[in-house]
Amino acid sequence: MAFRANYLKKGLALALTLATALPLLGGCASQNKKMETSIFAMDTVMNLTFYGVDPEAALKGVQEELVAEIYSLEDKLSATEEGSELYALNEQGQASLSPETAELLTQALELCELTHGALDITAYPAVLAWGFTTGDYRVPDQAELEQLAAGIDYTQLDVDPERCTARIPQGMAVDLGAVTKGYAGDRLARQLEQANITSALLDLGQSTIRVVGSKPDGSPWRIAVQDPAGEGYLGVVELTDLAVGTSGGYQRFFEQDGETYWHILDPDTAAPARSGLTSVTVVGPSGLVCDGLSTALFVMGLEEGTRFWRSHPELEVELLFVTEDGTLYVTPGMDEMFSLAQGYEDREVQVLQ
Ligand code: ADP
Ligand code: MG
C-alpha cells in the first residue's frame, strides 16, 4: 500500500506490461517473460526492462522493488525536494545521512578529487543561478560568475561515512545530479542479481544506462548513442554487464541572444563548459563512475580527457568523444564495441592510443 501511495504522491502513471513470452532454449516448460515499466523520477523518464522466469507474481515483486528503490533514492538525494537529506544539508549546513547518501557522497567526492575538480558536486549555487533547476533561465554577469566560481570547492564538503554525517560551510550547496542516476543503476543491477535476474536493460534517462548480463538470446545489448548535433543516432555500443553515461550540451540548455548555454558547468568559471566537445560517452563497470566521469570529461575536453583516461586504467572505462566539428574519438576498447549508424558511415572516427 505504501508503494501505491508513493505513486500517487508522485502523480505518475505506471505502465506495467507483461510482454509476449519468449521460448526458452531447449523448449522446457518455463518461459522467459519480459517485464517493462516506465516511470518519471529524478526529473527524467526511466525505462526499466528485465527478463525472468515465472511465476509472474515474483517478477512483479522484483519490478516493484526496483521502482521503490528509485523513489527512495530520489527522496533522499534530490537537491530540490524539501525533506530530502541533501536539502537538509544545504539548508542547515549539516545533516545526518542514510548509509546510501553517505556512500554516494563519499564516492562522488573521490571522483571530484580524481578529476581535480572538473567534477565538483558543490557547483549547485551556480546551477541555481543559471536557472537550470527551475527553468527560469538567466545569464549571470561576470562579477556574479566570479563570485559563484570562488564558492565552488568540494574540499569544503566534509563527509563522515562511519557516522553518516556531512557538513558544508554556509553559502555552499551540494547537487548530485551528475552522479545519482549512475549510482541508482548500480543499485538496481545489484537488486536484480540478488533476484537471479540475468538479463536487464535499465535506461535511467538522459543517456544513463545500466545493463545486466546479455539479451535473453545471449547476444549483447545494443545501446544507441545520440548525435549531439541532430535528432538521430550516431551509432550503437554493444555491451554486456556494463554501464553507460553520456553527457552533452544538447541535453539541457537554453538560448539567449544567439548564444547557447548548457547545464554542464566548468567549476573554474561557473559558466557552461566550452571545451570543444559536444558529447562524451563513458562505458565501464561502475555506473556511478560512468555518470560522473562523462560530466567531468565534458568539462576537461579531448586532450585533457584523453590524458586522464591514460593515467587511470584502474577505472576500466572506455570513451567516445564527439568534437564540435563532428569528429569521433574513441579509445581502443570503445572502437571494438562501437559501430556507426546508417547515414553516419562517412563520419571520421579516430582511435586514441
Ligand atoms: P544529465 O543529468 O543530463 O545526465 P550530467 O550527468 O552530465 O547530465 O549531470 C549534469 C548535472 O550535474 C547538471 O544538471 C548539474 O546539476 C550538475 N553539474 C553541472 N556541472 C557540474 C560539474 N562540473 N560537476 C558536478 N556537477 C555538475
Ligand atoms: Mg554525469
Short mmCIF file of C-alpha atoms and ligand atoms in Angstrom, two decimals:
data_model
loop_
_atom_site.label_atom_id
_atom_site.label_comp_id
_atom_site.label_asym_id
_atom_site.label_seq_id
_atom_site.Cartn_x
_atom_site.Cartn_y
_atom_site.Cartn_z
CA MET A 1 0.00 0.00 0.00
CA ALA A 2 2.82 2.37 0.85
CA PHE A 3 4.14 1.55 -2.55
CA ARG A 4 0.93 2.62 -4.25
CA ALA A 5 0.73 5.80 -2.18
CA ASN A 6 4.19 6.64 -3.40
CA TYR A 7 2.99 6.53 -6.99
CA LEU A 8 0.04 8.73 -6.20
CA LYS A 9 2.25 11.17 -4.40
CA LYS A 10 4.40 11.48 -7.47
CA GLY A 11 1.33 11.73 -9.66
CA LEU A 12 2.72 9.19 -12.03
CA ALA A 13 1.20 6.65 -14.30
CA LEU A 14 2.86 3.28 -14.10
CA ALA A 15 2.92 1.37 -17.32
CA LEU A 16 3.24 -2.20 -16.26
CA THR A 17 3.32 -4.59 -19.16
CA LEU A 18 3.95 -8.24 -19.50
CA ALA A 19 5.21 -8.75 -23.00
CA THR A 20 4.96 -11.82 -25.13
CA ALA A 21 6.64 -14.83 -23.69
CA LEU A 22 9.83 -15.85 -25.43
CA PRO A 23 10.58 -19.51 -25.96
CA LEU A 24 13.47 -20.74 -23.88
CA LEU A 25 16.34 -22.73 -25.37
CA GLY A 26 15.66 -26.44 -25.17
CA GLY A 27 11.91 -25.98 -25.13
CA CYS A 28 11.34 -26.61 -21.43
CA ALA A 29 8.05 -25.66 -19.87
CA SER A 30 9.14 -22.47 -18.08
CA GLN A 31 9.16 -19.25 -20.07
CA ASN A 32 11.24 -16.10 -20.12
CA LYS A 33 8.95 -13.15 -19.54
CA LYS A 34 9.71 -9.56 -20.43
CA MET A 35 8.91 -7.11 -17.64
CA GLU A 36 8.82 -3.47 -18.64
CA THR A 37 7.93 -0.27 -16.82
CA SER A 38 8.30 3.47 -17.40
CA ILE A 39 8.41 5.96 -14.57
CA PHE A 40 9.16 9.64 -14.16
CA ALA A 41 11.79 10.12 -11.48
CA MET A 42 14.86 12.29 -10.91
CA ASP A 43 13.48 14.78 -13.42
CA THR A 44 13.58 12.33 -16.31
CA VAL A 45 11.76 9.37 -17.86
CA MET A 46 13.20 5.99 -16.92
CA ASN A 47 12.52 2.70 -18.68
CA LEU A 48 13.30 -0.48 -16.81
CA THR A 49 13.24 -3.78 -18.69
CA PHE A 50 14.20 -7.23 -17.49
CA TYR A 51 13.59 -10.84 -18.40
CA GLY A 52 12.83 -13.55 -15.90
CA VAL A 53 11.26 -16.91 -15.43
CA ASP A 54 7.80 -17.26 -13.87
CA PRO A 55 5.99 -17.05 -11.52
CA GLU A 56 4.64 -13.75 -12.69
CA ALA A 57 3.86 -12.56 -9.16
CA ALA A 58 7.53 -12.92 -8.20
CA LEU A 59 8.63 -10.95 -11.26
CA LYS A 60 6.14 -8.22 -10.46
CA GLY A 61 7.53 -8.14 -6.94
CA VAL A 62 11.05 -7.61 -8.30
CA GLN A 63 9.77 -4.84 -10.54
CA GLU A 64 8.05 -3.10 -7.65
CA GLU A 65 11.24 -3.28 -5.62
CA LEU A 66 13.21 -1.61 -8.41
CA VAL A 67 10.72 1.24 -8.67
CA ALA A 68 10.56 1.63 -4.89
CA GLU A 69 14.37 1.83 -4.77
CA ILE A 70 14.44 4.64 -7.33
CA TYR A 71 11.86 6.68 -5.45
CA SER A 72 13.59 6.01 -2.17
CA LEU A 73 16.89 7.28 -3.58
CA GLU A 74 15.18 10.30 -5.11
CA ASP A 75 13.57 11.14 -1.76
CA LYS A 76 16.99 11.14 -0.10
CA LEU A 77 19.16 12.64 -2.84
CA SER A 78 17.06 15.31 -4.51
CA ALA A 79 18.53 18.79 -4.07
CA THR A 80 15.18 20.43 -4.74
CA GLU A 81 12.75 18.30 -2.72
CA GLU A 82 12.14 19.65 0.78
CA GLY A 83 12.63 16.83 3.24
CA SER A 84 15.47 15.15 1.36
CA GLU A 85 18.77 14.58 3.15
CA LEU A 86 20.56 16.73 0.61
CA TYR A 87 18.05 19.53 1.10
CA ALA A 88 18.68 19.41 4.84
CA LEU A 89 22.44 19.50 4.31
CA ASN A 90 22.17 22.51 2.00
CA GLU A 91 19.72 24.37 4.26
CA GLN A 92 21.29 23.68 7.64
CA GLY A 93 24.94 23.19 6.74
CA GLN A 94 24.90 19.75 8.30
CA ALA A 95 22.80 16.61 8.19
CA SER A 96 22.51 13.02 9.34
CA LEU A 97 22.61 10.72 6.37
CA SER A 98 21.29 7.31 5.40
CA PRO A 99 24.05 4.81 4.52
CA GLU A 100 23.20 5.22 0.81
CA THR A 101 23.58 9.01 0.84
CA ALA A 102 26.79 8.77 2.86
CA GLU A 103 28.15 6.20 0.41
CA LEU A 104 27.23 8.21 -2.67
CA LEU A 105 28.62 11.47 -1.25
CA THR A 106 31.85 9.71 -0.31
CA GLN A 107 32.28 8.10 -3.71
CA ALA A 108 31.30 11.29 -5.54
CA LEU A 109 33.91 13.23 -3.55
CA GLU A 110 36.54 10.67 -4.58
CA LEU A 111 35.65 11.33 -8.22
CA CYS A 112 35.84 15.10 -7.65
CA GLU A 113 39.36 14.58 -6.32
CA LEU A 114 40.37 12.17 -9.08
CA THR A 115 39.22 14.65 -11.76
CA HIS A 116 40.90 17.58 -9.96
CA GLY A 117 37.57 19.30 -9.58
CA ALA A 118 36.33 19.02 -13.18
CA LEU A 119 33.53 17.22 -11.40
CA ASP A 120 32.58 19.35 -8.42
CA ILE A 121 29.38 18.49 -6.58
CA THR A 122 29.40 21.90 -4.86
CA ALA A 123 28.61 23.67 -8.15
CA TYR A 124 24.94 23.82 -7.11
CA PRO A 125 24.71 27.57 -6.33
CA ALA A 126 25.95 28.22 -9.88
CA VAL A 127 23.48 25.68 -11.35
CA LEU A 128 20.73 27.55 -9.45
CA ALA A 129 21.95 30.98 -10.57
CA TRP A 130 21.70 29.95 -14.24
CA GLY A 131 18.17 28.67 -13.61
CA PHE A 132 18.85 25.08 -14.66
CA THR A 133 16.88 23.65 -11.75
CA THR A 134 13.77 25.79 -12.18
CA GLY A 135 13.77 26.63 -15.90
CA ASP A 136 13.88 30.36 -15.05
CA TYR A 137 16.99 30.77 -17.16
CA ARG A 138 19.26 33.80 -16.89
CA VAL A 139 22.85 34.70 -17.73
CA PRO A 140 24.69 35.93 -14.61
CA ASP A 141 27.11 38.81 -15.23
CA GLN A 142 30.89 38.45 -14.95
CA ALA A 143 31.11 39.69 -11.35
CA GLU A 144 28.43 37.25 -10.24
CA LEU A 145 30.14 34.38 -12.08
CA GLU A 146 33.44 35.15 -10.39
CA GLN A 147 31.77 35.12 -7.02
CA LEU A 148 30.00 31.86 -7.80
CA ALA A 149 33.21 30.22 -9.09
CA ALA A 150 35.03 31.24 -5.90
CA GLY A 151 32.35 29.43 -3.89
CA ILE A 152 32.70 26.10 -5.74
CA ASP A 153 35.07 23.89 -3.75
CA TYR A 154 34.33 20.26 -3.00
CA THR A 155 37.18 20.15 -0.44
CA GLN A 156 34.96 22.22 1.87
CA LEU A 157 32.37 19.45 1.99
CA ASP A 158 33.08 17.15 4.90
CA VAL A 159 31.51 13.69 4.87
CA ASP A 160 31.94 11.14 7.65
CA PRO A 161 30.99 7.76 6.15
CA GLU A 162 31.23 5.98 9.51
CA ARG A 163 28.99 8.32 11.47
CA CYS A 164 26.87 9.01 8.38
CA THR A 165 27.02 12.77 8.74
CA ALA A 166 28.03 15.66 6.48
CA ARG A 167 28.82 19.34 6.91
CA ILE A 168 29.21 22.17 4.47
CA PRO A 169 30.04 25.87 5.07
CA GLN A 170 27.27 28.42 4.88
CA GLY A 171 26.52 29.70 1.41
CA MET A 172 27.71 26.50 -0.26
CA ALA A 173 25.42 23.74 -1.53
CA VAL A 174 25.65 20.24 -2.98
CA ASP A 175 23.92 18.74 -6.02
CA LEU A 176 24.37 15.11 -7.00
CA GLY A 177 22.68 15.47 -10.40
CA ALA A 178 25.85 14.42 -12.19
CA VAL A 179 26.11 11.04 -10.43
CA THR A 180 22.78 9.97 -8.92
CA LYS A 181 21.32 8.19 -11.95
CA GLY A 182 24.51 6.19 -12.46
CA TYR A 183 24.58 5.22 -8.78
CA ALA A 184 20.91 4.25 -8.95
CA GLY A 185 21.71 1.96 -11.91
CA ASP A 186 24.40 0.20 -9.87
CA ARG A 187 22.00 -0.42 -7.00
CA LEU A 188 19.24 -1.67 -9.29
CA ALA A 189 21.66 -4.04 -11.03
CA ARG A 190 22.60 -5.47 -7.63
CA GLN A 191 18.94 -5.94 -6.74
CA LEU A 192 18.36 -7.82 -9.99
CA GLU A 193 21.37 -10.04 -9.46
CA GLN A 194 20.14 -10.90 -5.98
CA ALA A 195 16.82 -11.90 -7.54
CA ASN A 196 18.71 -14.14 -10.00
CA ILE A 197 17.73 -11.99 -12.97
CA THR A 198 20.47 -12.27 -15.58
CA SER A 199 19.08 -10.13 -18.38
CA ALA A 200 18.10 -6.47 -17.94
CA LEU A 201 18.29 -3.10 -19.63
CA LEU A 202 17.90 -0.19 -17.22
CA ASP A 203 17.52 3.12 -19.02
CA LEU A 204 17.70 5.70 -16.25
CA GLY A 205 17.13 8.64 -18.56
CA GLN A 206 19.38 11.32 -20.06
CA SER A 207 21.60 8.60 -21.56
CA THR A 208 22.39 6.89 -18.26
CA ILE A 209 22.14 3.16 -18.91
CA ARG A 210 22.96 0.03 -16.99
CA VAL A 211 22.73 -3.44 -18.49
CA VAL A 212 22.70 -6.70 -16.57
CA GLY A 213 24.00 -9.74 -18.44
CA SER A 214 23.12 -10.01 -22.10
CA LYS A 215 19.89 -10.14 -24.08
CA PRO A 216 17.81 -13.27 -23.43
CA ASP A 217 19.18 -14.83 -26.65
CA GLY A 218 22.74 -14.38 -25.34
CA SER A 219 23.70 -11.54 -27.68
CA PRO A 220 25.00 -8.23 -26.24
CA TRP A 221 22.69 -5.31 -25.51
CA ARG A 222 22.76 -2.61 -28.20
CA ILE A 223 22.74 0.94 -26.85
CA ALA A 224 22.23 3.88 -29.19
CA VAL A 225 24.43 6.96 -28.83
CA GLN A 226 22.64 10.17 -29.73
CA ASP A 227 24.02 12.56 -32.33
CA PRO A 228 24.69 15.65 -30.20
CA ALA A 229 24.16 17.86 -33.25
CA GLY A 230 20.92 16.31 -34.50
CA GLU A 231 17.91 14.17 -33.83
CA GLY A 232 19.32 10.83 -34.92
CA TYR A 233 21.71 8.26 -33.50
CA LEU A 234 25.40 8.40 -34.29
CA GLY A 235 25.92 4.76 -33.64
CA VAL A 236 25.49 1.80 -31.35
CA VAL A 237 27.55 0.43 -28.48
CA GLU A 238 27.29 -3.33 -27.89
CA LEU A 239 27.81 -4.40 -24.32
CA THR A 240 27.22 -7.00 -21.63
CA ASP A 241 27.06 -6.31 -17.88
CA LEU A 242 28.26 -2.71 -18.10
CA ALA A 243 27.12 0.86 -17.53
CA VAL A 244 26.99 3.79 -19.96
CA GLY A 245 26.94 7.51 -19.21
CA THR A 246 26.69 10.27 -21.80
CA SER A 247 26.94 13.98 -21.14
CA GLY A 248 26.30 16.60 -23.76
CA GLY A 249 25.40 20.23 -24.16
CA TYR A 250 22.25 19.20 -26.03
CA GLN A 251 20.58 17.52 -23.03
CA ARG A 252 19.50 20.62 -21.13
CA PHE A 253 20.13 24.11 -22.46
CA PHE A 254 18.65 27.50 -23.33
CA GLU A 255 19.43 30.15 -25.91
CA GLN A 256 19.78 33.87 -25.43
CA ASP A 257 20.97 36.49 -27.93
CA GLY A 258 22.20 33.80 -30.30
CA GLU A 259 24.29 32.01 -27.63
CA THR A 260 23.56 28.52 -26.31
CA TYR A 261 24.06 27.86 -22.61
CA TRP A 262 24.01 24.30 -21.29
CA HIS A 263 23.75 22.62 -17.91
CA ILE A 264 27.28 21.27 -17.56
CA LEU A 265 29.31 23.98 -15.85
CA ASP A 266 33.04 24.49 -15.65
CA PRO A 267 33.69 24.80 -11.89
CA ASP A 268 36.58 27.21 -12.63
CA THR A 269 34.31 29.77 -14.30
CA ALA A 270 30.80 28.80 -13.04
CA ALA A 271 29.75 29.11 -16.71
CA PRO A 272 28.81 26.37 -19.22
CA ALA A 273 31.88 24.28 -20.04
CA ARG A 274 33.16 25.09 -23.54
CA SER A 275 35.89 22.60 -24.17
CA GLY A 276 35.29 21.95 -27.88
CA LEU A 277 33.23 18.82 -27.18
CA THR A 278 29.57 18.25 -27.94
CA SER A 279 29.29 14.95 -26.08
CA VAL A 280 31.22 12.34 -24.13
CA THR A 281 30.15 8.73 -23.65
CA VAL A 282 31.76 6.58 -20.96
CA VAL A 283 31.36 2.79 -20.70
CA GLY A 284 32.57 0.84 -17.67
CA PRO A 285 31.74 -1.47 -14.78
CA SER A 286 30.55 1.30 -12.41
CA GLY A 287 27.50 3.38 -13.31
CA LEU A 288 28.47 5.99 -10.77
CA VAL A 289 31.91 6.38 -12.36
CA CYS A 290 30.49 6.45 -15.91
CA ASP A 291 27.93 9.11 -14.98
CA GLY A 292 30.32 11.30 -13.03
CA LEU A 293 33.16 10.93 -15.50
CA SER A 294 31.05 11.81 -18.53
CA THR A 295 30.32 15.14 -16.85
CA ALA A 296 33.96 15.66 -15.81
CA LEU A 297 35.39 14.71 -19.22
CA PHE A 298 32.95 17.07 -20.93
CA VAL A 299 34.49 19.83 -18.79
CA MET A 300 38.08 18.68 -19.45
CA GLY A 301 37.85 18.41 -23.24
CA LEU A 302 39.52 15.95 -25.61
CA GLU A 303 43.20 16.40 -24.76
CA GLU A 304 42.97 16.58 -21.01
CA GLY A 305 40.27 13.91 -21.04
CA THR A 306 42.50 11.55 -23.03
CA ARG A 307 45.38 12.16 -20.63
CA PHE A 308 43.05 11.41 -17.73
CA TRP A 309 41.98 8.13 -19.38
CA ARG A 310 45.60 7.08 -19.95
CA SER A 311 46.55 7.72 -16.34
CA HIS A 312 43.54 5.88 -14.85
CA PRO A 313 43.47 2.33 -16.27
CA GLU A 314 42.14 1.12 -12.90
CA LEU A 315 38.76 2.68 -13.73
CA GLU A 316 38.39 0.28 -16.69
CA VAL A 317 36.46 2.84 -18.72
CA GLU A 318 36.23 3.21 -22.48
CA LEU A 319 35.41 6.58 -24.04
CA LEU A 320 33.76 8.15 -27.05
CA PHE A 321 34.30 11.90 -27.52
CA VAL A 322 32.43 13.92 -30.15
CA THR A 323 34.03 17.26 -31.03
CA GLU A 324 32.35 20.40 -32.38
CA ASP A 325 33.46 19.58 -35.95
CA GLY A 326 31.62 16.24 -35.69
CA THR A 327 34.71 14.00 -35.45
CA LEU A 328 34.52 10.96 -33.17
CA TYR A 329 37.45 9.95 -30.96
CA VAL A 330 37.32 6.51 -29.38
CA THR A 331 39.57 4.52 -27.07
CA PRO A 332 40.60 1.10 -28.49
CA GLY A 333 38.13 -0.81 -26.30
CA MET A 334 35.32 1.51 -27.39
CA ASP A 335 36.37 1.03 -31.01
CA GLU A 336 35.59 -2.68 -30.60
CA MET A 337 32.17 -2.06 -29.05
CA PHE A 338 31.01 0.84 -31.23
CA SER A 339 29.66 0.92 -34.76
CA LEU A 340 28.37 3.90 -36.75
CA ALA A 341 24.68 4.04 -37.55
CA GLN A 342 23.19 4.13 -41.01
CA GLY A 343 23.62 7.57 -42.50
CA TYR A 344 26.74 8.23 -40.41
CA GLU A 345 29.11 5.80 -42.16
CA ASP A 346 31.20 8.66 -43.58
CA ARG A 347 31.88 10.14 -40.15
CA GLU A 348 35.57 10.33 -39.23
CA VAL A 349 36.46 8.06 -36.30
CA GLN A 350 39.90 8.47 -34.73
CA VAL A 351 41.22 5.82 -32.39
CA LEU A 352 43.03 7.23 -29.35
CA GLN A 353 46.14 5.46 -28.05
P1 ADP B 1 22.41 14.65 -17.01
O1 ADP B 1 21.92 14.91 -15.63
O2 ADP B 1 21.74 15.42 -18.07
O3 ADP B 1 22.59 13.19 -17.31
P2 ADP B 1 25.13 15.01 -16.24
O4 ADP B 1 25.24 13.64 -15.69
O5 ADP B 1 26.27 15.47 -17.08
O6 ADP B 1 23.86 15.22 -17.10
O7 ADP B 1 24.95 15.97 -14.98
C1 ADP B 1 24.68 17.32 -15.16
C2 ADP B 1 24.12 17.89 -13.87
O8 ADP B 1 25.15 17.89 -12.87
C3 ADP B 1 23.69 19.31 -14.03
O9 ADP B 1 22.31 19.38 -14.28
C4 ADP B 1 24.05 19.95 -12.70
O10 ADP B 1 23.03 19.73 -11.76
C5 ADP B 1 25.26 19.18 -12.26
N1 ADP B 1 26.54 19.75 -12.74
C6 ADP B 1 26.79 20.60 -13.77
N2 ADP B 1 28.11 20.81 -13.93
C7 ADP B 1 28.73 20.05 -12.99
C8 ADP B 1 30.09 19.82 -12.64
N3 ADP B 1 31.10 20.37 -13.31
N4 ADP B 1 30.33 18.97 -11.62
C9 ADP B 1 29.31 18.39 -10.93
N5 ADP B 1 28.03 18.56 -11.20
C10 ADP B 1 27.73 19.38 -12.23
MG MG B 2 27.02 12.67 -15.41
#
